[in-house]
Amino acid sequence: MSSSQKRTGSFSRTAKSLALAGVALLVLTACAEDHPARRGWLPGDRDTTSNTAELTDLWVNSWIAALVVGVVTWGLMLWCIVAYRRRKGETGYPRQLAYNIPLEIMYTMIPLVMVAVFFFYTDQVQRSVDEPHDNPDLTIEVYGKQWAWDWNYTYTADDGTEYEVHDTGVQAHLTGEEGVRDTLPTIYLPVDHEITFELKSRDVIHSFWVPAFLQKRDMVPGRTTYIYLTPQETGVFDGKCAELCGEYHSEMLFNVAVVEDDEFIEYLEGLDEGHLGDEYNRNPNLHDSAELTGGNG
Ligand SMILES: [Cu+2]
């Protein structure tokens, strides 16, 4: 064995053990119960709302499937590059192959099956997440407007008291200093209660997004779109508009405070009664929202 062959041998051994060690390290760290890798580095927590576990599983499993496909594809490519490399003394093109029917059928069918599987699971999760509440504890009608939000709360408390109150926000004022988050308008949600969000717009297309809830939905003038969820963990989360909607889109921010029931009722009692409806829309000639409900934004 020549010395160069020996060197190549020990190099490939070192590379192999390094790769193995890397994979082992990755697997071990990802095994830790609360490692972000287990959630595919998504924001929030698996149990933040009644929908986040399902959405997380769809995301993580899709990534695993995509990675398996990637590894097989990269492996085949590498194998071709190495096994069919130009060897000493070879000239011209290698033997050209075309019209291998079984092979062509295979690489048409496999992607079709993969797309069908992705479609099946995506559809399943989407149906489950978008399943309307028959009788939600709380309905919040959210109006997006350049560049803030109006919230109408309709809530029936456990003792039967009914609330129809509203709150209204103004856009954030991003100064570049710390502490702006504390000045943002805040939407309050009672933990462990079914909530239906009715999403509307007063002017242009906005999008209601709470990253930790893993859900985002367009708010389209003249239509109503919906989000159905049950918050399962108390805390304060970031909310924002996710549809470029004009000059101060980046300041169309809010906080989401998920609180215990008594704190929620205390908050509702501090709000003004009544409803800020379509009469404040900037496009009064649009169809009545009620005629055009539905759709997923
Ligand atoms: Cu917006």
Tab-separated table of C-alpha atoms and ligand atoms in Angstrom:
chain	number	residue	atom	x	y	z
A	1	MET	CA	0.000	0.000	0.000
A	2	SER	CA	1.445	3.368	-0.982
A	3	SER	CA	1.657	6.198	1.526
A	4	SER	CA	-0.944	8.246	-0.365
A	5	GLN	CA	-3.427	5.349	-0.199
A	6	LYS	CA	-2.789	5.089	3.557
A	7	ARG	CA	-3.449	8.812	3.960
A	8	THR	CA	-6.734	8.602	2.017
A	9	GLY	CA	-7.794	5.636	4.173
A	10	SER	CA	-7.200	7.409	7.467
A	11	PHE	CA	-8.827	10.591	6.114
A	12	SER	CA	-12.030	8.795	5.157
A	13	ARG	CA	-12.056	6.996	8.550
A	14	THR	CA	-11.756	10.351	10.378
A	15	ALA	CA	-14.469	11.875	8.168
A	16	LYS	CA	-16.750	8.923	8.876
A	17	SER	CA	-16.306	9.098	12.642
A	18	LEU	CA	-16.781	12.872	12.606
A	19	ALA	CA	-20.015	12.513	10.625
A	20	LEU	CA	-21.247	9.782	12.988
A	21	ALA	CA	-20.400	11.871	16.029
A	22	GLY	CA	-22.252	14.832	14.486
A	23	VAL	CA	-25.374	12.780	13.823
A	24	ALA	CA	-25.248	11.274	17.325
A	25	LEU	CA	-24.913	14.731	18.878
A	26	LEU	CA	-27.860	16.012	16.841
A	27	VAL	CA	-30.051	13.070	17.796
A	28	LEU	CA	-29.072	13.290	21.479
A	29	THR	CA	-29.728	17.027	21.801
A	30	ALA	CA	-33.021	16.694	19.939
A	31	CYS	CA	-34.064	13.945	22.369
A	32	ALA	CA	-34.086	16.384	25.285
A	33	GLU	CA	-37.734	16.843	26.246
A	34	ASP	CA	-37.990	20.593	25.677
A	35	HIS	CA	-35.399	21.021	22.937
A	36	PRO	CA	-36.703	23.443	20.256
A	37	ALA	CA	-35.789	20.850	17.598
A	38	ARG	CA	-38.703	18.730	18.815
A	39	ARG	CA	-41.026	21.521	17.695
A	40	GLY	CA	-39.089	22.196	14.487
A	41	TRP	CA	-37.961	25.509	16.026
A	42	LEU	CA	-41.502	26.886	15.892
A	43	PRO	CA	-42.371	29.778	18.211
A	44	GLY	CA	-44.524	29.225	21.289
A	45	ASP	CA	-45.178	25.878	22.802
A	46	ARG	CA	-46.800	22.590	21.787
A	47	ASP	CA	-49.796	23.308	24.021
A	48	THR	CA	-50.209	27.075	23.607
A	49	THR	CA	-53.622	26.557	21.985
A	50	SER	CA	-55.868	23.625	21.135
A	51	ASN	CA	-54.426	23.700	17.588
A	52	THR	CA	-50.691	24.070	18.146
A	53	ALA	CA	-49.923	20.377	18.812
A	54	GLU	CA	-51.490	19.270	15.520
A	55	LEU	CA	-49.863	22.087	13.565
A	56	THR	CA	-46.476	21.328	15.126
A	57	ASP	CA	-46.761	17.627	14.247
A	58	LEU	CA	-47.643	18.429	10.631
A	59	TRP	CA	-44.659	20.775	10.389
A	60	VAL	CA	-42.143	18.437	12.047
A	61	ASN	CA	-43.282	15.310	10.185
A	62	SER	CA	-43.243	17.152	6.844
A	63	TRP	CA	-39.663	18.176	7.543
A	64	ILE	CA	-38.675	14.629	8.445
A	65	ALA	CA	-40.248	13.321	5.217
A	66	ALA	CA	-38.560	16.066	3.176
A	67	LEU	CA	-35.208	15.333	4.810
A	68	VAL	CA	-35.482	11.612	4.074
A	69	VAL	CA	-36.182	12.441	0.419
A	70	GLY	CA	-33.273	14.879	0.492
A	71	VAL	CA	-30.826	12.383	1.978
A	72	VAL	CA	-31.790	9.690	-0.560
A	73	THR	CA	-31.493	12.201	-3.426
A	74	TRP	CA	-28.169	13.607	-2.253
A	75	GLY	CA	-26.888	10.055	-1.695
A	76	LEU	CA	-27.828	8.993	-5.228
A	77	MET	CA	-26.233	12.117	-6.672
A	78	LEU	CA	-23.021	11.565	-4.725
A	79	TRP	CA	-22.952	7.922	-5.710
A	80	CYS	CA	-23.309	8.837	-9.414
A	81	ILE	CA	-20.607	11.477	-9.162
A	82	VAL	CA	-18.163	9.057	-7.536
A	83	ALA	CA	-19.037	5.763	-9.297
A	84	TYR	CA	-19.223	7.252	-12.795
A	85	ARG	CA	-16.378	9.755	-12.554
A	86	ARG	CA	-13.967	10.005	-15.472
A	87	ARG	CA	-11.183	7.536	-14.936
A	88	LYS	CA	-7.604	7.708	-16.167
A	89	GLY	CA	-7.327	7.161	-19.888
A	90	GLU	CA	-11.051	7.685	-20.600
A	91	THR	CA	-11.920	10.166	-23.313
A	92	GLY	CA	-15.135	11.485	-24.874
A	93	TYR	CA	-18.620	11.245	-23.450
A	94	PRO	CA	-19.709	8.336	-21.264
A	95	ARG	CA	-22.357	5.952	-22.603
A	96	GLN	CA	-25.622	7.914	-23.031
A	97	LEU	CA	-28.866	6.361	-21.757
A	98	ALA	CA	-32.395	7.553	-22.541
A	99	TYR	CA	-35.991	6.329	-22.725
A	100	ASN	CA	-35.795	3.825	-19.925
A	101	ILE	CA	-39.548	3.387	-19.497
A	102	PRO	CA	-39.584	1.566	-16.106
A	103	LEU	CA	-37.270	4.219	-14.673
A	104	GLU	CA	-39.419	7.044	-16.037
A	105	ILE	CA	-42.566	5.477	-14.626
A	106	MET	CA	-40.832	5.142	-11.264
A	107	TYR	CA	-39.751	8.767	-11.019
A	108	THR	CA	-43.182	9.969	-12.088
A	109	MET	CA	-45.037	7.747	-9.634
A	110	ILE	CA	-42.886	8.320	-6.553
A	111	PRO	CA	-43.337	12.142	-6.546
A	112	LEU	CA	-47.066	11.718	-7.217
A	113	VAL	CA	-47.377	9.449	-4.190
A	114	MET	CA	-45.346	11.889	-2.066
A	115	VAL	CA	-47.532	14.843	-3.087
A	116	ALA	CA	-50.663	12.805	-2.362
A	117	VAL	CA	-49.391	11.928	1.131
A	118	PHE	CA	-48.507	15.569	1.898
A	119	PHE	CA	-51.906	16.641	0.603
A	120	PHE	CA	-53.736	14.071	2.702
A	121	TYR	CA	-52.129	15.111	6.001
A	122	THR	CA	-52.307	18.848	5.263
A	123	ASP	CA	-55.990	18.571	4.410
A	124	GLN	CA	-56.670	16.514	7.524
A	125	VAL	CA	-55.020	19.054	9.851
A	126	GLN	CA	-56.579	22.006	8.050
A	127	ARG	CA	-60.081	20.569	8.395
A	128	SER	CA	-59.535	19.873	12.059
A	129	VAL	CA	-58.112	23.341	12.826
A	130	ASP	CA	-60.883	25.092	10.847
A	131	GLU	CA	-63.724	23.103	12.410
A	132	PRO	CA	-66.173	25.805	13.600
A	133	HIS	CA	-67.237	25.994	17.262
A	134	ASP	CA	-70.942	25.237	17.711
A	135	ASN	CA	-71.289	27.413	20.755
A	136	PRO	CA	-68.116	29.362	21.580
A	137	ASP	CA	-67.730	30.884	25.063
A	138	LEU	CA	-66.289	34.018	23.541
A	139	THR	CA	-66.697	35.587	20.129
A	140	ILE	CA	-64.291	38.361	19.255
A	141	GLU	CA	-64.997	40.397	16.198
A	142	VAL	CA	-61.670	41.834	15.120
A	143	TYR	CA	-61.517	44.737	12.667
A	144	GLY	CA	-58.191	45.477	11.019
A	145	LYS	CA	-57.794	49.112	10.025
A	146	GLN	CA	-54.842	51.145	8.839
A	147	TRP	CA	-52.899	50.680	11.158
A	148	ALA	CA	-54.466	49.194	14.243
A	149	TRP	CA	-57.365	47.109	15.528
A	150	ASP	CA	-60.906	47.278	16.941
A	151	TRP	CA	-62.133	44.427	19.135
A	152	ASN	CA	-65.751	43.613	19.945
A	153	TYR	CA	-66.085	41.020	22.713
A	154	THR	CA	-69.256	38.961	23.113
A	155	TYR	CA	-68.905	36.787	26.187
A	156	THR	CA	-71.200	34.766	28.396
A	157	ALA	CA	-69.612	34.290	31.822
A	158	ASP	CA	-70.001	31.053	33.780
A	159	ASP	CA	-72.638	32.771	35.988
A	160	GLY	CA	-74.665	33.686	32.902
A	161	THR	CA	-73.728	37.388	32.780
A	162	GLU	CA	-73.526	38.582	29.202
A	163	TYR	CA	-70.986	41.074	28.011
A	164	GLU	CA	-71.017	43.067	24.781
A	165	VAL	CA	-68.100	45.417	25.045
A	166	HIS	CA	-65.390	46.770	22.799
A	167	ASP	CA	-61.886	48.112	22.784
A	168	THR	CA	-59.977	50.016	20.160
A	169	GLY	CA	-56.270	50.505	19.541
A	170	VAL	CA	-53.921	52.857	17.788
A	171	GLN	CA	-50.739	51.982	15.937
A	172	ALA	CA	-47.497	51.421	17.781
A	173	HIS	CA	-44.921	54.126	17.908
A	174	LEU	CA	-41.621	52.383	17.251
A	175	THR	CA	-38.975	54.577	18.808
A	176	GLY	CA	-36.117	52.089	18.672
A	177	GLU	CA	-36.056	52.180	22.484
A	178	GLU	CA	-36.933	49.324	24.828
A	179	GLY	CA	-40.412	49.242	26.318
A	180	VAL	CA	-42.608	49.833	23.244
A	181	ARG	CA	-44.189	46.416	23.787
A	182	ASP	CA	-45.777	47.678	27.037
A	183	THR	CA	-47.514	50.499	25.180
A	184	LEU	CA	-49.187	48.287	22.549
A	185	PRO	CA	-52.922	47.675	22.499
A	186	THR	CA	-53.713	44.321	24.090
A	187	ILE	CA	-56.338	41.747	23.245
A	188	TYR	CA	-57.394	39.677	26.278
A	189	LEU	CA	-58.360	36.013	26.055
A	190	PRO	CA	-59.648	33.731	28.832
A	191	VAL	CA	-57.603	30.542	29.179
A	192	ASP	CA	-59.354	27.205	28.494
A	193	HIS	CA	-62.375	28.802	26.791
A	194	GLU	CA	-63.483	28.203	23.217
A	195	ILE	CA	-62.933	31.362	21.205
A	196	THR	CA	-64.173	32.233	17.744
A	197	PHE	CA	-62.417	35.123	16.037
A	198	GLU	CA	-64.438	36.886	13.350
A	199	LEU	CA	-61.907	38.714	11.237
A	200	LYS	CA	-62.900	41.763	9.182
A	201	SER	CA	-61.284	44.779	7.600
A	202	ARG	CA	-62.349	48.402	7.530
A	203	ASP	CA	-60.209	49.396	4.544
A	204	VAL	CA	-57.538	47.240	2.836
A	205	ILE	CA	-56.422	43.633	3.234
A	206	HIS	CA	-54.776	42.933	6.584
A	207	SER	CA	-53.804	39.658	8.215
A	208	PHE	CA	-54.330	38.678	11.842
A	209	TRP	CA	-51.252	36.842	13.094
A	210	VAL	CA	-50.208	35.558	16.503
A	211	PRO	CA	-46.972	33.670	15.781
A	212	ALA	CA	-47.095	31.629	19.005
A	213	PHE	CA	-50.567	30.348	18.010
A	214	LEU	CA	-49.126	29.155	14.652
A	215	GLN	CA	-52.157	30.665	12.928
A	216	LYS	CA	-52.560	33.615	10.636
A	217	ARG	CA	-55.536	34.635	8.537
A	218	ASP	CA	-56.255	37.352	6.006
A	219	MET	CA	-58.800	40.057	6.824
A	220	VAL	CA	-60.500	41.010	3.561
A	221	PRO	CA	-62.792	44.040	3.137
A	222	GLY	CA	-66.395	42.907	2.636
A	223	ARG	CA	-65.759	39.387	3.938
A	224	THR	CA	-65.502	37.619	7.266
A	225	THR	CA	-62.852	35.011	7.910
A	226	TYR	CA	-62.549	32.909	11.047
A	227	ILE	CA	-60.079	31.403	13.493
A	228	TYR	CA	-61.280	28.888	16.084
A	229	LEU	CA	-59.128	28.023	19.064
A	230	THR	CA	-58.927	27.457	22.800
A	231	PRO	CA	-55.919	29.063	24.511
A	232	GLN	CA	-54.409	26.526	26.888
A	233	GLU	CA	-51.587	28.459	28.520
A	234	THR	CA	-51.586	31.861	30.197
A	235	GLY	CA	-49.021	34.412	29.109
A	236	VAL	CA	-48.419	37.399	26.877
A	237	PHE	CA	-47.776	36.809	23.196
A	238	ASP	CA	-46.899	39.041	20.253
A	239	GLY	CA	-49.491	39.798	17.595
A	240	LYS	CA	-49.112	41.653	14.332
A	241	CYS	CA	-50.527	42.377	10.918
A	242	ALA	CA	-48.965	40.016	8.377
A	243	GLU	CA	-50.159	41.624	5.164
A	244	LEU	CA	-48.335	44.674	3.831
A	245	CYS	CA	-51.128	47.223	4.239
A	246	GLY	CA	-49.550	50.635	3.859
A	247	GLU	CA	-47.096	53.091	5.285
A	248	TYR	CA	-47.278	52.043	8.954
A	249	HIS	CA	-47.902	48.322	8.438
A	250	SER	CA	-44.848	47.562	10.579
A	251	GLU	CA	-46.464	49.393	13.501
A	252	MET	CA	-49.733	47.454	13.314
A	253	LEU	CA	-48.795	45.502	16.426
A	254	PHE	CA	-50.631	44.223	19.473
A	255	ASN	CA	-50.192	42.040	22.522
A	256	VAL	CA	-52.238	38.961	23.296
A	257	ALA	CA	-52.767	38.387	27.023
A	258	VAL	CA	-54.141	34.955	27.885
A	259	VAL	CA	-55.435	35.275	31.448
A	260	GLU	CA	-57.513	33.410	34.045
A	261	ASP	CA	-61.274	33.843	33.908
A	262	ASP	CA	-61.626	36.332	36.816
A	263	GLU	CA	-58.944	38.576	35.383
A	264	PHE	CA	-60.658	38.421	32.010
A	265	ILE	CA	-64.020	39.458	33.481
A	266	GLU	CA	-62.347	42.280	35.392
A	267	TYR	CA	-60.906	43.468	32.081
A	268	LEU	CA	-64.285	43.253	30.292
A	269	GLU	CA	-65.919	45.268	33.075
A	270	GLY	CA	-63.479	48.082	32.450
A	271	LEU	CA	-64.440	48.363	28.751
A	272	ASP	CA	-67.150	50.461	27.113
A	273	GLU	CA	-70.382	48.724	26.225
A	274	GLY	CA	-71.585	48.456	22.659
A	275	HIS	CA	-70.212	47.497	19.321
A	276	LEU	CA	-67.954	49.183	16.775
A	277	GLY	CA	-69.458	47.788	13.587
A	278	ASP	CA	-69.299	48.273	9.840
A	279	GLU	CA	-70.453	51.900	10.191
A	280	TYR	CA	-66.803	52.838	10.743
A	281	ASN	CA	-65.571	51.106	7.586
A	282	ARG	CA	-63.799	53.241	5.041
A	283	ASN	CA	-65.511	51.481	2.117
A	284	PRO	CA	-69.219	51.883	2.894
A	285	ASN	CA	-70.224	50.735	-0.589
A	286	LEU	CA	-68.903	47.228	-0.139
A	287	HIS	CA	-71.433	44.414	0.187
A	288	ASP	CA	-72.735	43.667	3.632
A	289	SER	CA	-70.130	41.410	5.246
A	290	ALA	CA	-72.858	39.003	6.310
A	291	GLU	CA	-73.668	38.203	2.679
A	292	LEU	CA	-70.155	37.139	1.908
A	293	THR	CA	-69.008	35.188	4.922
A	294	GLY	CA	-66.803	32.132	4.829
A	295	GLY	CA	-63.580	31.374	3.073
A	296	ASN	CA	-60.213	30.890	4.566
A	297	GLY	CA	-58.314	34.030	3.728
B	1	CU	CU	-52.400	45.622	8.241
